[in-house]
mmCIF file of N, CA and C and ligand atoms in Angstrom:
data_model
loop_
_atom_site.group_PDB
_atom_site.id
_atom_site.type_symbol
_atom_site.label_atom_id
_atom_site.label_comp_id
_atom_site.label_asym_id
_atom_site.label_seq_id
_atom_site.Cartn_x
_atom_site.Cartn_y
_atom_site.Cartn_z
ATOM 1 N N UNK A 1170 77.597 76.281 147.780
ATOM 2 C CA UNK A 1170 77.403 75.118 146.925
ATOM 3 C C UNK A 1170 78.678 74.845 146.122
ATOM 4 N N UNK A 1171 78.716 73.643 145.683
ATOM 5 C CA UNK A 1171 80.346 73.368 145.445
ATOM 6 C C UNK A 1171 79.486 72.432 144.175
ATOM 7 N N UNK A 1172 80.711 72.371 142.849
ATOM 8 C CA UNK A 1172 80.172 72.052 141.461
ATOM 9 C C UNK A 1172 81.498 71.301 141.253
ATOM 10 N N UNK A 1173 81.315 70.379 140.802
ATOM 11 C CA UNK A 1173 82.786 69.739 140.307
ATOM 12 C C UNK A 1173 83.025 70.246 138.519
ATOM 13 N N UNK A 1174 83.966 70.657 138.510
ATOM 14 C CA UNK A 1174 84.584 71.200 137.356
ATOM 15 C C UNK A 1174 86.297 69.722 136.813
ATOM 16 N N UNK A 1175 86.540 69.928 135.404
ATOM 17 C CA UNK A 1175 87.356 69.283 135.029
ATOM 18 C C UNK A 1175 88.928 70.016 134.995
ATOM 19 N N UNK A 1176 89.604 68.983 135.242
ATOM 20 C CA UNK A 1176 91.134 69.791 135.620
ATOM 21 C C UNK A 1176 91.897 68.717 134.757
ATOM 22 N N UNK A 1177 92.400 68.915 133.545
ATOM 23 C CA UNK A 1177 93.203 68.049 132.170
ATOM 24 C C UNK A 1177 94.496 68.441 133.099
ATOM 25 N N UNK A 1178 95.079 66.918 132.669
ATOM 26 C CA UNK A 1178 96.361 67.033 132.896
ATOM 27 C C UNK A 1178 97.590 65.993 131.958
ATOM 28 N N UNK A 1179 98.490 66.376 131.028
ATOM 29 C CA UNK A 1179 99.282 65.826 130.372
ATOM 30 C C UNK A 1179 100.579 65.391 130.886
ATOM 31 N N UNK A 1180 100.663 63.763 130.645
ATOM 32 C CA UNK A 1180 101.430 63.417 130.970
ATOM 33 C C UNK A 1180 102.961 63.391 129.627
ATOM 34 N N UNK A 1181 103.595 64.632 130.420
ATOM 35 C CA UNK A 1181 104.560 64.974 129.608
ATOM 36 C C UNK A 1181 105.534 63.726 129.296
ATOM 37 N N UNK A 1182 105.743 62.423 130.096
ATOM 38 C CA UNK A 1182 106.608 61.123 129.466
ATOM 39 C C UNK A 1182 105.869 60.502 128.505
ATOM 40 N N UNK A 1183 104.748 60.329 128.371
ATOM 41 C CA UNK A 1183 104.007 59.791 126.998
ATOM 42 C C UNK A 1183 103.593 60.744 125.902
ATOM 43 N N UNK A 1184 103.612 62.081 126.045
ATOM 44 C CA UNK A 1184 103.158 63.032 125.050
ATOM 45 C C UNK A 1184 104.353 62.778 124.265
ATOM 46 N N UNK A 1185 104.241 62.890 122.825
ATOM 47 C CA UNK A 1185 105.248 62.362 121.806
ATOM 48 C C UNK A 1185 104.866 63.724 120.800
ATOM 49 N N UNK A 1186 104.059 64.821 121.067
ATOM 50 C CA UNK A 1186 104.084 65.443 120.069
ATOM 51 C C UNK A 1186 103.261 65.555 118.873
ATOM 52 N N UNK A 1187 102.185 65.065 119.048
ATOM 53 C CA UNK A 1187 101.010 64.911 117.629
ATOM 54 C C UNK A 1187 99.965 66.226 117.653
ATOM 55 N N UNK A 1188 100.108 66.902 119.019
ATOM 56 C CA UNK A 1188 99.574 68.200 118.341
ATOM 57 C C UNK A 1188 98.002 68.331 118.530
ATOM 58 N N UNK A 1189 97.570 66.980 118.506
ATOM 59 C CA UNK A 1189 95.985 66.901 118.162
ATOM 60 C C UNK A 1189 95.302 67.811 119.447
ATOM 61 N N UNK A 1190 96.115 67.539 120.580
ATOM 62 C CA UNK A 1190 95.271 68.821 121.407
ATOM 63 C C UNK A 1190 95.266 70.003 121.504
ATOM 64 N N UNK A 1191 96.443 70.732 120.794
ATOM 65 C CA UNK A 1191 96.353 71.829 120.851
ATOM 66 C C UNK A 1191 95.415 72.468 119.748
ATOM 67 N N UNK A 1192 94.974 71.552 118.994
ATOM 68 C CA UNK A 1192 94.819 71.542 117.317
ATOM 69 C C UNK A 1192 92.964 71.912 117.962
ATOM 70 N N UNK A 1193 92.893 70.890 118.463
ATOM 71 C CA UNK A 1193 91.323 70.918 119.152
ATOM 72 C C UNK A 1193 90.581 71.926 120.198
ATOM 73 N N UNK A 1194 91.890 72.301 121.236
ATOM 74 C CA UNK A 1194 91.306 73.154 122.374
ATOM 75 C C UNK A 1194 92.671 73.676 122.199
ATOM 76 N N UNK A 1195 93.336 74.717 121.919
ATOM 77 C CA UNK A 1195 94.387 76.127 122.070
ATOM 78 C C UNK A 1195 94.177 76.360 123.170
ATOM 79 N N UNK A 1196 92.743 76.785 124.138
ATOM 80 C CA UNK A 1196 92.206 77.326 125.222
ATOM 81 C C UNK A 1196 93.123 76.685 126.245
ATOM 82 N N UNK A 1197 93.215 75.253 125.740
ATOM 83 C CA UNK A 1197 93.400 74.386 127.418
ATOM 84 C C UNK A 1197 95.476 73.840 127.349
ATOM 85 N N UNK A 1198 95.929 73.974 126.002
ATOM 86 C CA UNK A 1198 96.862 73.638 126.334
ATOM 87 C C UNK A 1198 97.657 73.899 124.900
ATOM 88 N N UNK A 1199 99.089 73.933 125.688
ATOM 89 C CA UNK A 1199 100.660 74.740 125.020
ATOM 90 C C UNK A 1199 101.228 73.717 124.743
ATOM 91 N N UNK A 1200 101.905 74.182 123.676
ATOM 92 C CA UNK A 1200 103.100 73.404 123.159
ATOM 93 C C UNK A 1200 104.527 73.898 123.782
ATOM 94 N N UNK A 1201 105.396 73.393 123.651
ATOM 95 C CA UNK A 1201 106.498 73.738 123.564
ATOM 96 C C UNK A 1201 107.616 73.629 122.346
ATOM 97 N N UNK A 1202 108.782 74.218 122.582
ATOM 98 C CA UNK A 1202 109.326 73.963 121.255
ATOM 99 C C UNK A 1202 109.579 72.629 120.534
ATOM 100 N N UNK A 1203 109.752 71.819 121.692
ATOM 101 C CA UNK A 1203 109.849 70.970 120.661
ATOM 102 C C UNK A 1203 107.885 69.649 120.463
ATOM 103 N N UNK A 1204 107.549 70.430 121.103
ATOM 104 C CA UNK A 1204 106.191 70.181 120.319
ATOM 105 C C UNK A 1204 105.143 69.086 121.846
ATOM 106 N N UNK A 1205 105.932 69.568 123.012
ATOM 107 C CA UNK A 1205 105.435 68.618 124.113
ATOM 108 C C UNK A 1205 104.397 69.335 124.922
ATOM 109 N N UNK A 1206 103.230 68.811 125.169
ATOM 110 C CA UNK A 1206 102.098 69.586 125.390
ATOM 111 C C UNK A 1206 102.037 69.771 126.582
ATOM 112 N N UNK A 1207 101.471 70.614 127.383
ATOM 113 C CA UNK A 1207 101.119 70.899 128.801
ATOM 114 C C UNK A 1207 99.828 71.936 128.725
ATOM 115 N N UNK A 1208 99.109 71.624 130.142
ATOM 116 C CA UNK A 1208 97.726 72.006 130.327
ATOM 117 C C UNK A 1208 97.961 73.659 130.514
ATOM 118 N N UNK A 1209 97.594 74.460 130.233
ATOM 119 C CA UNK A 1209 97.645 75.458 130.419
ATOM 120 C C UNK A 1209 96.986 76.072 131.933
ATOM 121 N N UNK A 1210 97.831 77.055 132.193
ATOM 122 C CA UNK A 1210 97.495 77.604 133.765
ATOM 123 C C UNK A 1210 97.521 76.553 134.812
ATOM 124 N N UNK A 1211 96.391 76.274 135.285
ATOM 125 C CA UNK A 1211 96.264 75.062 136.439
ATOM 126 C C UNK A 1211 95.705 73.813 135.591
ATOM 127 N N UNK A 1212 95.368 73.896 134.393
ATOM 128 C CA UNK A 1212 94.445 73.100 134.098
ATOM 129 C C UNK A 1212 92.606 72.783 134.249
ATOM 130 N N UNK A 1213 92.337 73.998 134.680
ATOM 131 C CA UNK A 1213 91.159 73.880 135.284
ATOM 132 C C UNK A 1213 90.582 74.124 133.914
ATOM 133 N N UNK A 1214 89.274 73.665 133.466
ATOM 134 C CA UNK A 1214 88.749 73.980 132.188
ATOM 135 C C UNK A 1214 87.097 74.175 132.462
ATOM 136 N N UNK A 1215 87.165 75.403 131.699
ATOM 137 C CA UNK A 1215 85.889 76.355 131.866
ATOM 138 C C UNK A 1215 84.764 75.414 131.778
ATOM 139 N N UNK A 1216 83.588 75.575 131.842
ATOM 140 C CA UNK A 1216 82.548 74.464 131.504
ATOM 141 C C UNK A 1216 81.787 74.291 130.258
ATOM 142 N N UNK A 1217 82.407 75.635 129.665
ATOM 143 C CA UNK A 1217 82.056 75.949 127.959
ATOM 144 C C UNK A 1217 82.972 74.821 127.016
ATOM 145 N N UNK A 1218 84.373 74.567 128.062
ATOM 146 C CA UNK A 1218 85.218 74.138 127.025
ATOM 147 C C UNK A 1218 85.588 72.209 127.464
ATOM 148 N N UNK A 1219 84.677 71.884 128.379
ATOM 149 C CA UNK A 1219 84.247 70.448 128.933
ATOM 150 C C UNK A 1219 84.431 69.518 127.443
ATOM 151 N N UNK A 1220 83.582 69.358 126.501
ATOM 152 C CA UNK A 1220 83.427 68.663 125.563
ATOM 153 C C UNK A 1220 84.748 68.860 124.773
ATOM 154 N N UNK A 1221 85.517 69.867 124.514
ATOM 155 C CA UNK A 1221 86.557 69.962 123.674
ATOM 156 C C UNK A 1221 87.911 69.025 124.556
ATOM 157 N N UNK A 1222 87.997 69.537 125.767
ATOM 158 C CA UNK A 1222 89.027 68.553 126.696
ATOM 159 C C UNK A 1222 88.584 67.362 127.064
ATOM 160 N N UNK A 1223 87.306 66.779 126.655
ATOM 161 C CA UNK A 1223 87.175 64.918 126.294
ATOM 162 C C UNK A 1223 87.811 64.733 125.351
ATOM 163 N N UNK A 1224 87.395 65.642 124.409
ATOM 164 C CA UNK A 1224 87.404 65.346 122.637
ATOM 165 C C UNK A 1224 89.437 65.290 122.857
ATOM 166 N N UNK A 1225 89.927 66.093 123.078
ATOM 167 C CA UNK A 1225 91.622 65.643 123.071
ATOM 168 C C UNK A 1225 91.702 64.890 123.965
ATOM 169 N N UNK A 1226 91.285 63.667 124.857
ATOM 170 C CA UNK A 1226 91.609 62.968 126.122
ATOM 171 C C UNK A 1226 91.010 62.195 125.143
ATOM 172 N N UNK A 1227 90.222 61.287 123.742
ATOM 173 C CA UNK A 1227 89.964 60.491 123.385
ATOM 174 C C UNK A 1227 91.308 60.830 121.673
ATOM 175 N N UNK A 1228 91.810 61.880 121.252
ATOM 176 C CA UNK A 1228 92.411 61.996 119.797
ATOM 177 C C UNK A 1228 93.751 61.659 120.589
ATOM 178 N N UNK A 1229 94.223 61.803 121.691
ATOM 179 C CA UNK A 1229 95.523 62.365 121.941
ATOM 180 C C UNK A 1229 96.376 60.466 121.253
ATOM 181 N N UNK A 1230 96.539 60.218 120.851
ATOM 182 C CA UNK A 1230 97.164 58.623 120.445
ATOM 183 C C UNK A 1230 98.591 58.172 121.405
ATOM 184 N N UNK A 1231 98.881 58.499 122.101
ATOM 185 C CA UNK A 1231 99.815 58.107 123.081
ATOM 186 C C UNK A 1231 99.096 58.115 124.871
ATOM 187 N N UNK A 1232 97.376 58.202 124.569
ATOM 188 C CA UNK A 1232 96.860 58.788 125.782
ATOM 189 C C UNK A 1232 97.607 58.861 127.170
ATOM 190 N N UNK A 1233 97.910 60.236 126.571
ATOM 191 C CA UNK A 1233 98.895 60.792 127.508
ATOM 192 C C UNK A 1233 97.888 62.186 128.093
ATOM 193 N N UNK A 1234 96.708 62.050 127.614
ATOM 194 C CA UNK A 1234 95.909 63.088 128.623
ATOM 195 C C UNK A 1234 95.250 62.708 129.342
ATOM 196 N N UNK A 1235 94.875 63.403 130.662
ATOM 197 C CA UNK A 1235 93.355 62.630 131.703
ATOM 198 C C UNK A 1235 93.217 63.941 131.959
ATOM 199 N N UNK A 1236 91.587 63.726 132.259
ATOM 200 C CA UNK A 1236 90.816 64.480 133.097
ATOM 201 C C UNK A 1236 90.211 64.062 134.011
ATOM 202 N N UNK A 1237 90.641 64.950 135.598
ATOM 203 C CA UNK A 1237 89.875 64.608 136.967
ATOM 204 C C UNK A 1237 88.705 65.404 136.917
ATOM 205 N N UNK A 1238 87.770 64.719 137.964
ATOM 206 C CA UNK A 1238 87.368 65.825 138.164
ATOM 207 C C UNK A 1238 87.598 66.826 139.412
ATOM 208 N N UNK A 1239 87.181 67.845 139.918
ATOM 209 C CA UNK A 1239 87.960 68.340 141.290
ATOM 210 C C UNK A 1239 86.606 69.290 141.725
ATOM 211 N N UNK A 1240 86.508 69.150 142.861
ATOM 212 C CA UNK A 1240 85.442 69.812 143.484
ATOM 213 C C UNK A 1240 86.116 71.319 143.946
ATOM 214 N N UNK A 1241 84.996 71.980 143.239
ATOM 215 C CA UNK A 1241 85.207 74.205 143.413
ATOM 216 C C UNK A 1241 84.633 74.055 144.788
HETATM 217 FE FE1 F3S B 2800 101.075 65.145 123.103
HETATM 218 FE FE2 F3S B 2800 98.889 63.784 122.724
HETATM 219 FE FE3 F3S B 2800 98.825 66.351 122.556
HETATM 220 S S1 F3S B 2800 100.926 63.189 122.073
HETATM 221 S S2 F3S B 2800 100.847 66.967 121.879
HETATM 222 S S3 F3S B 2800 99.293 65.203 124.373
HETATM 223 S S4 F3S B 2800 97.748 64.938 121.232
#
């Protein structure tokens, strides 16, 4: 049986640095030094942590995040 799970992905040319996702989910995604976000690991996000990677795909203000979904 196959479950579709969410896979966040930041688009590092519009991320400007506001932080709000890491601020919200740490779990799903890194900063860098100078403050540019990326999805952590593959991006795949647990199903515990579903609602927190909407919640930064609606704060992020340059929406520079999406989430697919991707079939396991
Ligand atoms: Fe960048 Fe948006 Fe996060 S601007 S640091 S992806 S809240």
């Amino acid at each position: 049986m196959t479950a579709a799970r969410l896979r966040v992905h930041v688009d590092q040319e519009k991320c400007q640095g506001h932080n709000r996702c890491y601020s919200l989910a740490p779990e799903l995604f890194d900063v860098d030094d100078y403050g540019i976000s990326s999805a952590v690991g593959d991006g795949l996000v647990p199903p515990e942590l579903e609602e927190n990677a909407r919640r930064a795909v609606a704060n992020c203000p340059e929406y520079a995040i999406t989430v697919a979904e991707v079939e396991q």
